[in-house]
C-alpha cells in the first residue's frame, strides 16, 4: 500500500532516526519508503535530517590549552609519586 | 587552537601514554563541556577537573580504552559531569551536564514537533545550545562526535528505543522553525 494514510507524516517523523539507523523491521521500512515515494515534504525532511547530521559532524573541536594539559599531566606525575603507580 | 596537540612530548612509558590519551580525548570533552559551560575558560576547567577525577579509573592502564574494547569516553563524560564544589563556574556547567545525563533516563517524549526545515550552518552552535539539556547531550555525542549508540545508551542508562526517541526530538529541536515544509 503506497498511501500516506498507512503511515501519516507525523508518525513518519518519529521513525526517521530508526530509519537512518536501519532499526526498522522489514514491514516498517517498506511502509516508510512507500510513504516517501508519495510525499515530497517527508522526502525533504529526511534529506534535511541527513544534511543536518552531516553538518553537525563537521563542527570543529579545540584541544585543551597548554596550561590545562600540563595541569593534567602534573596531576598524573603527582599521583604516581604518591605511590599509586602500577 | 590545537596547542595541546603540538606541544612537546616529555617523559616515557605511562606518562607518554597518558599524554596521548589526554590529547586524544580532550577535544571531545572540551566540545561537550563547551555546550554546557558558561564560556571557554570554564569548559577548560571542567575538562581538567574531569581528568583529575578519571585518573584513578583510567590508571594504571591508561591505554586500555584506546584499543577499542572499553572506551574511556563514557567514564570521562561522567567525570565531566561531577563538577567542582570549589569552583562555582565549573560546578555550574557540570551541574547542567549532570542534569542532562540524569534527565535522559526519565525523559518521556510526548509529542513531536511539526516537520520543519533544517538548521542553517552559521548559527548551528547557537541552535545546539538552545536544545534542551538531555537532548543536546544525545545530539552532541551522536551526531557531532559520532559515538556508537551503545556507548550513548550506557552513559545515559537508557534503552535503544529511548535513545532513538531522544535523538529524534533533539534533531527536531535543532531543525525547528525556519519554515514548515508541509501542512498536515
Tab-separated table of C-alpha atoms in Angstrom, chain B residues 42-177:
chain	number	residue	atom	x	y	z
B	42	UNK	CA	35.043	27.304	32.352
B	43	UNK	CA	34.909	24.477	29.806
B	44	UNK	CA	38.691	24.066	30.060
B	45	UNK	CA	38.440	23.881	33.847
B	46	UNK	CA	35.654	21.306	33.582
B	47	UNK	CA	37.853	19.127	31.412
B	48	UNK	CA	40.891	19.411	33.674
B	49	UNK	CA	38.707	18.513	36.643
B	50	UNK	CA	37.293	15.536	34.720
B	51	UNK	CA	40.787	14.235	34.009
B	52	UNK	CA	41.721	14.587	37.674
B	53	UNK	CA	38.682	12.577	38.690
B	54	UNK	CA	39.177	9.994	35.968
B	55	UNK	CA	42.863	9.305	36.628
B	56	UNK	CA	42.277	6.615	39.253
B	57	UNK	CA	39.750	4.979	36.928
B	58	UNK	CA	41.935	5.053	33.847
B	59	UNK	CA	45.212	4.212	35.522
B	60	UNK	CA	47.355	2.190	35.900
B	61	UNK	CA	46.309	1.110	32.424
B	62	UNK	CA	45.529	4.397	30.684
B	63	UNK	CA	45.504	2.888	27.223
B	64	UNK	CA	43.051	0.105	27.994
B	65	UNK	CA	40.293	2.103	26.393
B	66	UNK	CA	42.303	3.323	23.459
B	67	UNK	CA	42.339	-0.099	21.881
B	68	UNK	CA	38.624	-0.138	21.292
B	69	UNK	CA	37.368	-2.647	23.822
B	70	UNK	CA	36.483	-0.399	26.730
B	71	UNK	CA	36.474	3.203	25.557
B	72	UNK	CA	37.108	5.522	28.499
B	73	UNK	CA	34.939	8.230	26.999
B	74	UNK	CA	31.865	7.154	28.950
B	75	UNK	CA	33.859	7.362	32.193
B	76	UNK	CA	35.336	10.681	31.118
B	77	UNK	CA	31.995	12.304	30.305
B	78	UNK	CA	30.644	11.010	33.615
B	79	UNK	CA	33.625	12.623	35.335
B	80	UNK	CA	32.953	15.783	33.342
B	81	UNK	CA	29.528	15.943	34.935
B	82	UNK	CA	30.769	15.659	38.501
B	83	UNK	CA	31.764	19.294	38.822
B	84	UNK	CA	33.841	21.049	41.419
B	85	UNK	CA	32.290	22.486	44.571
B	86	UNK	CA	35.356	24.713	44.999
B	87	UNK	CA	34.859	26.317	41.614
B	88	UNK	CA	31.302	27.568	41.065
B	89	UNK	CA	31.931	28.221	37.386
B	90	UNK	CA	32.925	24.631	36.821
B	91	UNK	CA	30.179	23.339	39.037
B	92	UNK	CA	27.584	25.324	37.124
B	93	UNK	CA	28.440	23.756	33.771
B	94	UNK	CA	28.943	20.337	35.285
B	95	UNK	CA	25.590	20.524	37.033
B	96	UNK	CA	23.852	21.245	33.733
B	97	UNK	CA	25.645	18.302	32.187
B	98	UNK	CA	24.806	16.074	35.130
B	99	UNK	CA	21.152	17.016	34.829
B	100	UNK	CA	21.337	16.147	31.157
B	101	UNK	CA	22.672	12.681	31.949
B	102	UNK	CA	20.221	12.102	34.765
B	103	UNK	CA	17.337	13.645	32.872
B	104	UNK	CA	17.686	11.351	29.921
B	105	UNK	CA	16.535	8.312	31.833
B	106	UNK	CA	13.185	9.769	32.801
B	107	UNK	CA	12.549	11.753	29.672
B	108	UNK	CA	9.290	10.790	28.036
B	109	UNK	CA	8.675	12.264	24.614
B	110	UNK	CA	5.001	13.097	24.480
B	111	UNK	CA	4.634	14.907	21.226
B	112	UNK	CA	6.881	15.521	18.291
B	113	UNK	CA	7.215	18.964	16.856
B	114	UNK	CA	5.947	19.845	13.407
B	115	UNK	CA	8.125	18.973	10.473
B	116	UNK	CA	10.395	21.877	9.788
B	117	UNK	CA	13.293	22.939	7.663
B	118	UNK	CA	16.877	22.178	8.570
B	119	UNK	CA	19.086	24.489	10.576
B	120	UNK	CA	21.344	26.958	8.843
B	121	UNK	CA	25.012	26.169	9.141
B	122	UNK	CA	26.143	29.505	10.514
B	123	UNK	CA	24.018	29.512	13.617
B	124	UNK	CA	24.350	25.809	14.336
B	125	UNK	CA	26.331	26.225	17.599
B	126	UNK	CA	23.743	28.710	18.900
B	127	UNK	CA	20.951	26.351	17.906
B	128	UNK	CA	22.704	23.485	19.656
B	129	UNK	CA	22.954	25.498	22.876
B	130	UNK	CA	19.219	26.144	22.691
B	131	UNK	CA	18.354	22.456	22.562
B	132	UNK	CA	17.088	21.078	25.896
B	133	UNK	CA	19.927	19.611	28.021
B	134	UNK	CA	19.309	15.856	27.707
B	135	UNK	CA	18.552	16.181	24.016
B	136	UNK	CA	21.587	18.393	23.476
B	137	UNK	CA	23.857	15.807	25.046
B	138	UNK	CA	22.477	12.996	22.883
B	139	UNK	CA	22.850	15.137	19.788
B	140	UNK	CA	26.403	16.151	20.670
B	141	UNK	CA	27.560	12.637	21.357
B	142	UNK	CA	25.810	11.039	18.409
B	143	UNK	CA	25.767	13.467	15.521
B	144	UNK	CA	28.692	15.720	16.423
B	145	UNK	CA	31.125	13.217	17.923
B	146	UNK	CA	29.929	10.036	16.282
B	147	UNK	CA	29.606	7.930	19.437
B	148	UNK	CA	28.292	4.423	18.952
B	149	UNK	CA	24.672	4.013	20.004
B	150	UNK	CA	25.697	1.508	22.661
B	151	UNK	CA	28.036	3.979	24.368
B	152	UNK	CA	25.363	6.677	24.462
B	153	UNK	CA	22.911	4.207	25.968
B	154	UNK	CA	25.484	3.179	28.561
B	155	UNK	CA	26.212	6.759	29.538
B	156	UNK	CA	22.566	7.746	29.787
B	157	UNK	CA	21.423	4.360	31.050
B	158	UNK	CA	18.575	4.222	28.555
B	159	UNK	CA	17.288	1.562	26.193
B	160	UNK	CA	17.861	1.827	22.432
B	161	UNK	CA	14.272	2.906	21.744
B	162	UNK	CA	14.559	5.706	24.299
B	163	UNK	CA	17.864	6.854	22.820
B	164	UNK	CA	16.345	6.979	19.353
B	165	UNK	CA	13.377	8.934	20.677
B	166	UNK	CA	15.720	11.399	22.371
B	167	UNK	CA	17.767	11.737	19.225
B	168	UNK	CA	14.687	12.271	17.077
B	169	UNK	CA	13.454	15.004	19.390
B	170	UNK	CA	16.891	16.576	19.533
B	171	UNK	CA	17.180	16.742	15.761
B	172	UNK	CA	13.703	18.108	15.596
B	173	UNK	CA	14.512	20.857	18.089
B	174	UNK	CA	17.650	21.713	16.205
B	175	UNK	CA	15.832	21.945	12.895
B	176	UNK	CA	12.743	23.658	14.258
B	177	UNK	CA	11.331	26.943	12.983
